[in-house]
Coordinates of N, CA, C and O in Angstrom, one line a residue:
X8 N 92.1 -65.1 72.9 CA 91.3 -66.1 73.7 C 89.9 -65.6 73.8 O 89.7 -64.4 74.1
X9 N 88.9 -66.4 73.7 CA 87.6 -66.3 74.1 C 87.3 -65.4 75.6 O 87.8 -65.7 76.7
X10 N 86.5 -64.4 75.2 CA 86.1 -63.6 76.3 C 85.7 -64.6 77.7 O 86.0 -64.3 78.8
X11 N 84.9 -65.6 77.4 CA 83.9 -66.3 78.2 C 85.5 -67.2 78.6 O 85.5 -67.4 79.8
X12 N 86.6 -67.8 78.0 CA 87.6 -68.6 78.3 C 87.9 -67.8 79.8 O 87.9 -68.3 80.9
X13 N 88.3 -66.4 79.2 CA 89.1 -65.7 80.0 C 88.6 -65.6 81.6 O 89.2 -65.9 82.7
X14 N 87.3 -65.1 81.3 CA 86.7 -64.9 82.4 C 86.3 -66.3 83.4 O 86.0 -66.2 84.6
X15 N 86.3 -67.6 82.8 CA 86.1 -68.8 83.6 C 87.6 -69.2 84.2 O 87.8 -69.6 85.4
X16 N 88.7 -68.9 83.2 CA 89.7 -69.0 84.0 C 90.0 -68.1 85.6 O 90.4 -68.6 86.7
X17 N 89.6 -67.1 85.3 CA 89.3 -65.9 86.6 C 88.9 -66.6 87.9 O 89.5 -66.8 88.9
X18 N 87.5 -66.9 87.1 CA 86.7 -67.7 88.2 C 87.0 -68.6 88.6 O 86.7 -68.8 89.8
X19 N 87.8 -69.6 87.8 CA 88.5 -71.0 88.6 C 89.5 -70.7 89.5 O 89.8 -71.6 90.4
X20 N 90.3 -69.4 89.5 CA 91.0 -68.9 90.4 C 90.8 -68.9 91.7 O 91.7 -69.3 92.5
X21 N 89.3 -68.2 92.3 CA 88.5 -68.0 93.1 C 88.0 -68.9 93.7 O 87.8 -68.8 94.9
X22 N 87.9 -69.7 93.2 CA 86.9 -71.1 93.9 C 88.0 -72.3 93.8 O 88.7 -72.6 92.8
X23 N 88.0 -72.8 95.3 CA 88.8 -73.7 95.5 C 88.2 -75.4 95.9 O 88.8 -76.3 96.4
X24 N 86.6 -75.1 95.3 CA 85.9 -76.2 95.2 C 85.6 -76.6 93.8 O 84.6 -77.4 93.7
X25 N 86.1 -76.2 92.8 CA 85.9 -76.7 91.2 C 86.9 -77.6 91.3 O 88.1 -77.5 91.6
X26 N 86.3 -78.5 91.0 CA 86.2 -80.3 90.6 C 88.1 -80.0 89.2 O 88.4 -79.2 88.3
X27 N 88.6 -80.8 89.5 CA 90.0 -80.9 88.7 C 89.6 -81.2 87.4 O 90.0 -80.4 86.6
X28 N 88.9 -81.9 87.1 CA 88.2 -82.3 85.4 C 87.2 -81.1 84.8 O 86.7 -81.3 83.7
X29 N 87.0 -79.5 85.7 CA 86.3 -78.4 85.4 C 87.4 -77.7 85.2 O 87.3 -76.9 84.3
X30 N 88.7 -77.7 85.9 CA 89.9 -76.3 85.5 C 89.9 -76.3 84.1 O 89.5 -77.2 83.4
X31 N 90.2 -75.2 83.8 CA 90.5 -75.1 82.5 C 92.1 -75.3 81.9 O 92.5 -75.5 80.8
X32 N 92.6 -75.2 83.3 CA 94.3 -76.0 82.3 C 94.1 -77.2 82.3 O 94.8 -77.8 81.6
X33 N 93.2 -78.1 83.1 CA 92.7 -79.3 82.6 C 92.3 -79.6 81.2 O 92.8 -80.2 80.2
X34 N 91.2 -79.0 81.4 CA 90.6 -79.1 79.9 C 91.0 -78.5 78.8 O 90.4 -78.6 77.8
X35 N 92.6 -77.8 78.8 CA 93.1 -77.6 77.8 C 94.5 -79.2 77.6 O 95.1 -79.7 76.7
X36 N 94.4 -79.2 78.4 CA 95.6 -80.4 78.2 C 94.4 -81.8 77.3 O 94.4 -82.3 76.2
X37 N 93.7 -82.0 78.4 CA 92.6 -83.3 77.4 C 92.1 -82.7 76.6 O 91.7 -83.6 75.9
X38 N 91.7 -81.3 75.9 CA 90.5 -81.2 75.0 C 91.7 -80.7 73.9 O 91.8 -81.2 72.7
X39 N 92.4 -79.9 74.3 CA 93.1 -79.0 73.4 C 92.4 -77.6 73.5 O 91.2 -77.4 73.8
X40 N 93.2 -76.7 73.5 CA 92.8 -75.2 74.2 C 91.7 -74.9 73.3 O 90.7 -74.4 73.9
X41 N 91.6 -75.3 71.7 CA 90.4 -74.7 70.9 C 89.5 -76.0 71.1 O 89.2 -76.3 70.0
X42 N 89.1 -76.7 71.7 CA 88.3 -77.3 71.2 C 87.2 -78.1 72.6 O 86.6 -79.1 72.9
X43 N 87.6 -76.6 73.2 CA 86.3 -76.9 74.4 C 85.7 -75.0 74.7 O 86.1 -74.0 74.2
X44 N 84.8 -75.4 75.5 CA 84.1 -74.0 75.6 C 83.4 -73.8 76.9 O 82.9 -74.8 77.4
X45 N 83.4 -72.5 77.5 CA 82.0 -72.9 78.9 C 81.3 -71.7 78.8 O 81.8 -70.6 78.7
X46 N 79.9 -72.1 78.8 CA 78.7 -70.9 79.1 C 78.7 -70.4 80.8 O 78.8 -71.2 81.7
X47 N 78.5 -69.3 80.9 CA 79.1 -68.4 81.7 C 77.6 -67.7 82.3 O 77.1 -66.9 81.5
X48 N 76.7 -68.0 83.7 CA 75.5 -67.5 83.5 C 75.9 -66.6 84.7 O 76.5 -66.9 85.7
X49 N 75.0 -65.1 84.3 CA 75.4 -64.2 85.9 C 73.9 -64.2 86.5 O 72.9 -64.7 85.9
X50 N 73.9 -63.6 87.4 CA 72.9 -63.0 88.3 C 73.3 -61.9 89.3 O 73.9 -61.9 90.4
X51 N 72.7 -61.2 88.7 CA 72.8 -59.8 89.7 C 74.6 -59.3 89.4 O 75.0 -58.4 90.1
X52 N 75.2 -59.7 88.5 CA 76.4 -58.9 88.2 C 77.2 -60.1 88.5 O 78.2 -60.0 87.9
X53 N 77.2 -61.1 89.1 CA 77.9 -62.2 89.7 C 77.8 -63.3 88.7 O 76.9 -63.3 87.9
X54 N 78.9 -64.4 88.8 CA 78.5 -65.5 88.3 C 77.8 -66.4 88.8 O 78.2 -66.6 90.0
X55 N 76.9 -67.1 88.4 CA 75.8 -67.8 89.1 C 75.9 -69.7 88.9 O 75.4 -70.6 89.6
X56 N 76.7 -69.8 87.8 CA 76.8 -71.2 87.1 C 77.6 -71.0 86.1 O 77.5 -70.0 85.4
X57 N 78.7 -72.3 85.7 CA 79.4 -72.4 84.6 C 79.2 -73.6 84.2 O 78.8 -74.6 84.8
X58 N 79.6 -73.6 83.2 CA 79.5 -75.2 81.9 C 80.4 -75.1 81.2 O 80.3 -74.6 80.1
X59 N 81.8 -75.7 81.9 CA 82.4 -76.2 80.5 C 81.6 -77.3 79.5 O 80.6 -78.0 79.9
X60 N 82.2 -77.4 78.2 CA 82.0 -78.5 77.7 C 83.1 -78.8 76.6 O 83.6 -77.8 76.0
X61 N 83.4 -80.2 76.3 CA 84.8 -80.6 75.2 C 83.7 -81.2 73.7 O 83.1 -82.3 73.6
X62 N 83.9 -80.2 72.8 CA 83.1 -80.3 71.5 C 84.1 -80.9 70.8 O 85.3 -80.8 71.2
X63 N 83.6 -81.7 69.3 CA 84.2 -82.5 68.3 C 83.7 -82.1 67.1 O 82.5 -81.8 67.3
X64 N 84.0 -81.9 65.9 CA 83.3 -81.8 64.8 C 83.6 -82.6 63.8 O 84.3 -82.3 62.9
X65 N 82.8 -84.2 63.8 CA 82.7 -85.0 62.6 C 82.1 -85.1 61.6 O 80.9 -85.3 61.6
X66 N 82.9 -85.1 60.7 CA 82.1 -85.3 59.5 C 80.9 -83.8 59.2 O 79.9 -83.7 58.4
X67 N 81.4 -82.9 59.9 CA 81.0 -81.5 59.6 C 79.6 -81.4 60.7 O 78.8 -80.5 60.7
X68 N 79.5 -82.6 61.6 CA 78.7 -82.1 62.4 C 79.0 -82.4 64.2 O 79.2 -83.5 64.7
X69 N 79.1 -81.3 64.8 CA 79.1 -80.7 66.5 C 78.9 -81.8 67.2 O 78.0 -82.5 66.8
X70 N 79.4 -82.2 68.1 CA 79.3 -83.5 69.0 C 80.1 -82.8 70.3 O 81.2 -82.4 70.2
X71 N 79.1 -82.8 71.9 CA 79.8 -82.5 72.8 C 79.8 -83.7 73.8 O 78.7 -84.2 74.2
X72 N 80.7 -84.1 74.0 CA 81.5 -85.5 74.3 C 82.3 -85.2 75.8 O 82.6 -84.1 76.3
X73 N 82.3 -86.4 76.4 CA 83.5 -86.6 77.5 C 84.7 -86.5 77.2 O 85.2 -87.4 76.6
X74 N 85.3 -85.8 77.5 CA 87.0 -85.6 76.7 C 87.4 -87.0 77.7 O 86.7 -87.6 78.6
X75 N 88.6 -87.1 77.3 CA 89.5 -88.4 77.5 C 89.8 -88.3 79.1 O 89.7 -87.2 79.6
X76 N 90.0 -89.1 79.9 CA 90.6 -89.4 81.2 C 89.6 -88.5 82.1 O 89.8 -88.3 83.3
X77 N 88.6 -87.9 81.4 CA 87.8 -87.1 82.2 C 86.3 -87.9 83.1 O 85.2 -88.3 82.5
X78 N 86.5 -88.0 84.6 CA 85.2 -89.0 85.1 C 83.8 -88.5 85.4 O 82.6 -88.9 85.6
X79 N 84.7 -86.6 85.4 CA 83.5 -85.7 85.6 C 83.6 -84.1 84.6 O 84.5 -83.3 84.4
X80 N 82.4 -84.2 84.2 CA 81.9 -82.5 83.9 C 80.7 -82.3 83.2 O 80.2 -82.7 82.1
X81 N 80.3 -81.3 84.4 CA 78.9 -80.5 84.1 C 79.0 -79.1 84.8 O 80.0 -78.4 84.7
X82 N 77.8 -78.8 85.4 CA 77.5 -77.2 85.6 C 78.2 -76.8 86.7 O 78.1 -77.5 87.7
X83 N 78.9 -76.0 86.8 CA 78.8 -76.0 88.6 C 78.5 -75.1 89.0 O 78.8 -74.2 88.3
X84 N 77.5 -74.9 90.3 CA 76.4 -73.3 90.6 C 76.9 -73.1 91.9 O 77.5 -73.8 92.7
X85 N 76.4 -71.8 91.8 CA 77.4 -70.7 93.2 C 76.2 -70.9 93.7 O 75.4 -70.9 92.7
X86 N 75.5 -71.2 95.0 CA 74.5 -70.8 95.2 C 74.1 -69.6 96.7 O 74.6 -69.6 97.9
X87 N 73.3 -69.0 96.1 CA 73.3 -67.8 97.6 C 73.3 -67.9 98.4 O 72.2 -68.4 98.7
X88 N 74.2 -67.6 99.7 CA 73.9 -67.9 101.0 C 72.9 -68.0 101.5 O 72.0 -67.8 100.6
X89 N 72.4 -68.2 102.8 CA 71.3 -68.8 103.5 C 70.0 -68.8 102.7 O 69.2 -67.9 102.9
X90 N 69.9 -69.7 101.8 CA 69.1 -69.9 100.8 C 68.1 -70.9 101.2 O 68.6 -71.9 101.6
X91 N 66.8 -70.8 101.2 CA 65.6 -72.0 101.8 C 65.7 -73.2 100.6 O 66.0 -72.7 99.5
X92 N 65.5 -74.0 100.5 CA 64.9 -75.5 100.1 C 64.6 -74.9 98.7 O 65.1 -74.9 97.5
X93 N 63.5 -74.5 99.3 CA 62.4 -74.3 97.8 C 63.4 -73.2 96.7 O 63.5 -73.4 95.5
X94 N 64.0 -72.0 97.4 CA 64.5 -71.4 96.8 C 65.8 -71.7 96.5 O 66.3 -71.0 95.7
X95 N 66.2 -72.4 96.8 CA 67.6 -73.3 96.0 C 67.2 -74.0 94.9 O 67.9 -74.1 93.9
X96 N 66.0 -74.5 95.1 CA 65.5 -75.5 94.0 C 65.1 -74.3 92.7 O 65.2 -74.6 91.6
X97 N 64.9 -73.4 93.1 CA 63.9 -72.9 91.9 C 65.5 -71.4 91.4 O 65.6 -70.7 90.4
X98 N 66.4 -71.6 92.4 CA 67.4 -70.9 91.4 C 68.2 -72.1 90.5 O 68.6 -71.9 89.4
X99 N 68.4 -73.4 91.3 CA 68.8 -74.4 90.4 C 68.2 -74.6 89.3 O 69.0 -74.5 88.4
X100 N 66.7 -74.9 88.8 CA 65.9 -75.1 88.1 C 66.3 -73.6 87.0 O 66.2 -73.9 85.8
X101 N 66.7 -72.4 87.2 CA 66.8 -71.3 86.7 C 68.0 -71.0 85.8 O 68.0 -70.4 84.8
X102 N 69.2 -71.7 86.6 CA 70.3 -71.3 86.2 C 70.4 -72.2 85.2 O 70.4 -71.7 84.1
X103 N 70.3 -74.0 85.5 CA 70.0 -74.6 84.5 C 69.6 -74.7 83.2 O 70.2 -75.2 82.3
X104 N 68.1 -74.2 83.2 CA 67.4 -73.8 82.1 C 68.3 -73.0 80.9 O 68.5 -73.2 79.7
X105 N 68.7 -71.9 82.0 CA 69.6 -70.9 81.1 C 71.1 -71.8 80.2 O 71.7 -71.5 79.1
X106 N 71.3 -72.6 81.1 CA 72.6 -73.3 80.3 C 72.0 -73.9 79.2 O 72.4 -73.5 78.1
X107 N 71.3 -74.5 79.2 CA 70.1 -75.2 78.5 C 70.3 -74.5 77.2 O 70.9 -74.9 76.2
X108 N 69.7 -73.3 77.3 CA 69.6 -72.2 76.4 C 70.7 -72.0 75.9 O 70.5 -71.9 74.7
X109 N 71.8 -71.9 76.2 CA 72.9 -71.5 75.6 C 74.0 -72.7 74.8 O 75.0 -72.4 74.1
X110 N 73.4 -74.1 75.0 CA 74.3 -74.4 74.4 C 73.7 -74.3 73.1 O 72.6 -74.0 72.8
X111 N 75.4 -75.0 71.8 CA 75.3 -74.6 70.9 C 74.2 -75.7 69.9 O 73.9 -76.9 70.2
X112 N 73.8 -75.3 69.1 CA 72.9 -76.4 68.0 C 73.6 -77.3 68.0 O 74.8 -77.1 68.1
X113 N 73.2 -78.9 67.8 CA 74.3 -79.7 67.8 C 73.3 -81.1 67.7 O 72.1 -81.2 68.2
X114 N 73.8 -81.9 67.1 CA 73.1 -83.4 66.6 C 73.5 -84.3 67.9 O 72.6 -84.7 68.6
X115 N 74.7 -84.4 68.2 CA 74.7 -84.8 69.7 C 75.4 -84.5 70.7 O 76.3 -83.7 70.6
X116 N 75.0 -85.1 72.2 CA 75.4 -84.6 73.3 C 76.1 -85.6 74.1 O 76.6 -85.2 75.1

């Protein structure tokens, strides 16, 4: 199993606010165990934000798609306790970016 699988499953353990269409025995039942993935962002040794996503490959080219019966998924961010306004916004803007960065090359999204 993917290092980054392993460790999101961990974390879905922990958090009893991830959305049922983010578990990952969700997303192995709709996606199929190989054929979804989540970028994994830390800060400070912690996890800061995850991304699953349910990828397809047609016709030899990457498509990351809504898996089936699914109404939600995107990032979900831990964010720091008593955190000001501005500074929520600008670790949101941060963590973001970084997912940004990480996903894979791909013709569509």
């Amino acid at each position: 199993m993917d290092s980054n699988k392993a460790r999101y499953m961990d974390f879905c353990k922990t958090k009893e606010n991830i959305s049922i269409f983010s578990q990952y025995w969700w997303l192995d039942a709709v996606c199929g165990a190989d054929n979804w993935d989540v970028i994994i962002i830390e800060k400070g040794g912690k996890v800061a934000a995850t991304m699953p996503y349910y990828f397809v490959n047609k016709k030899g080219v990457k498509h990351i798609l809504m898996p089936l019966l699914t109404q939600t998924l995107g990032p979900y961010i831990v964010y720091p306790s008593n955190q000001k306004y501005e500074n929520r916004l600008s670790f949101e803007k941060e963590v973001l970016t970084k997912i940004i960065n990480q996903l894979p090359d791909l013709w569509i999204f």
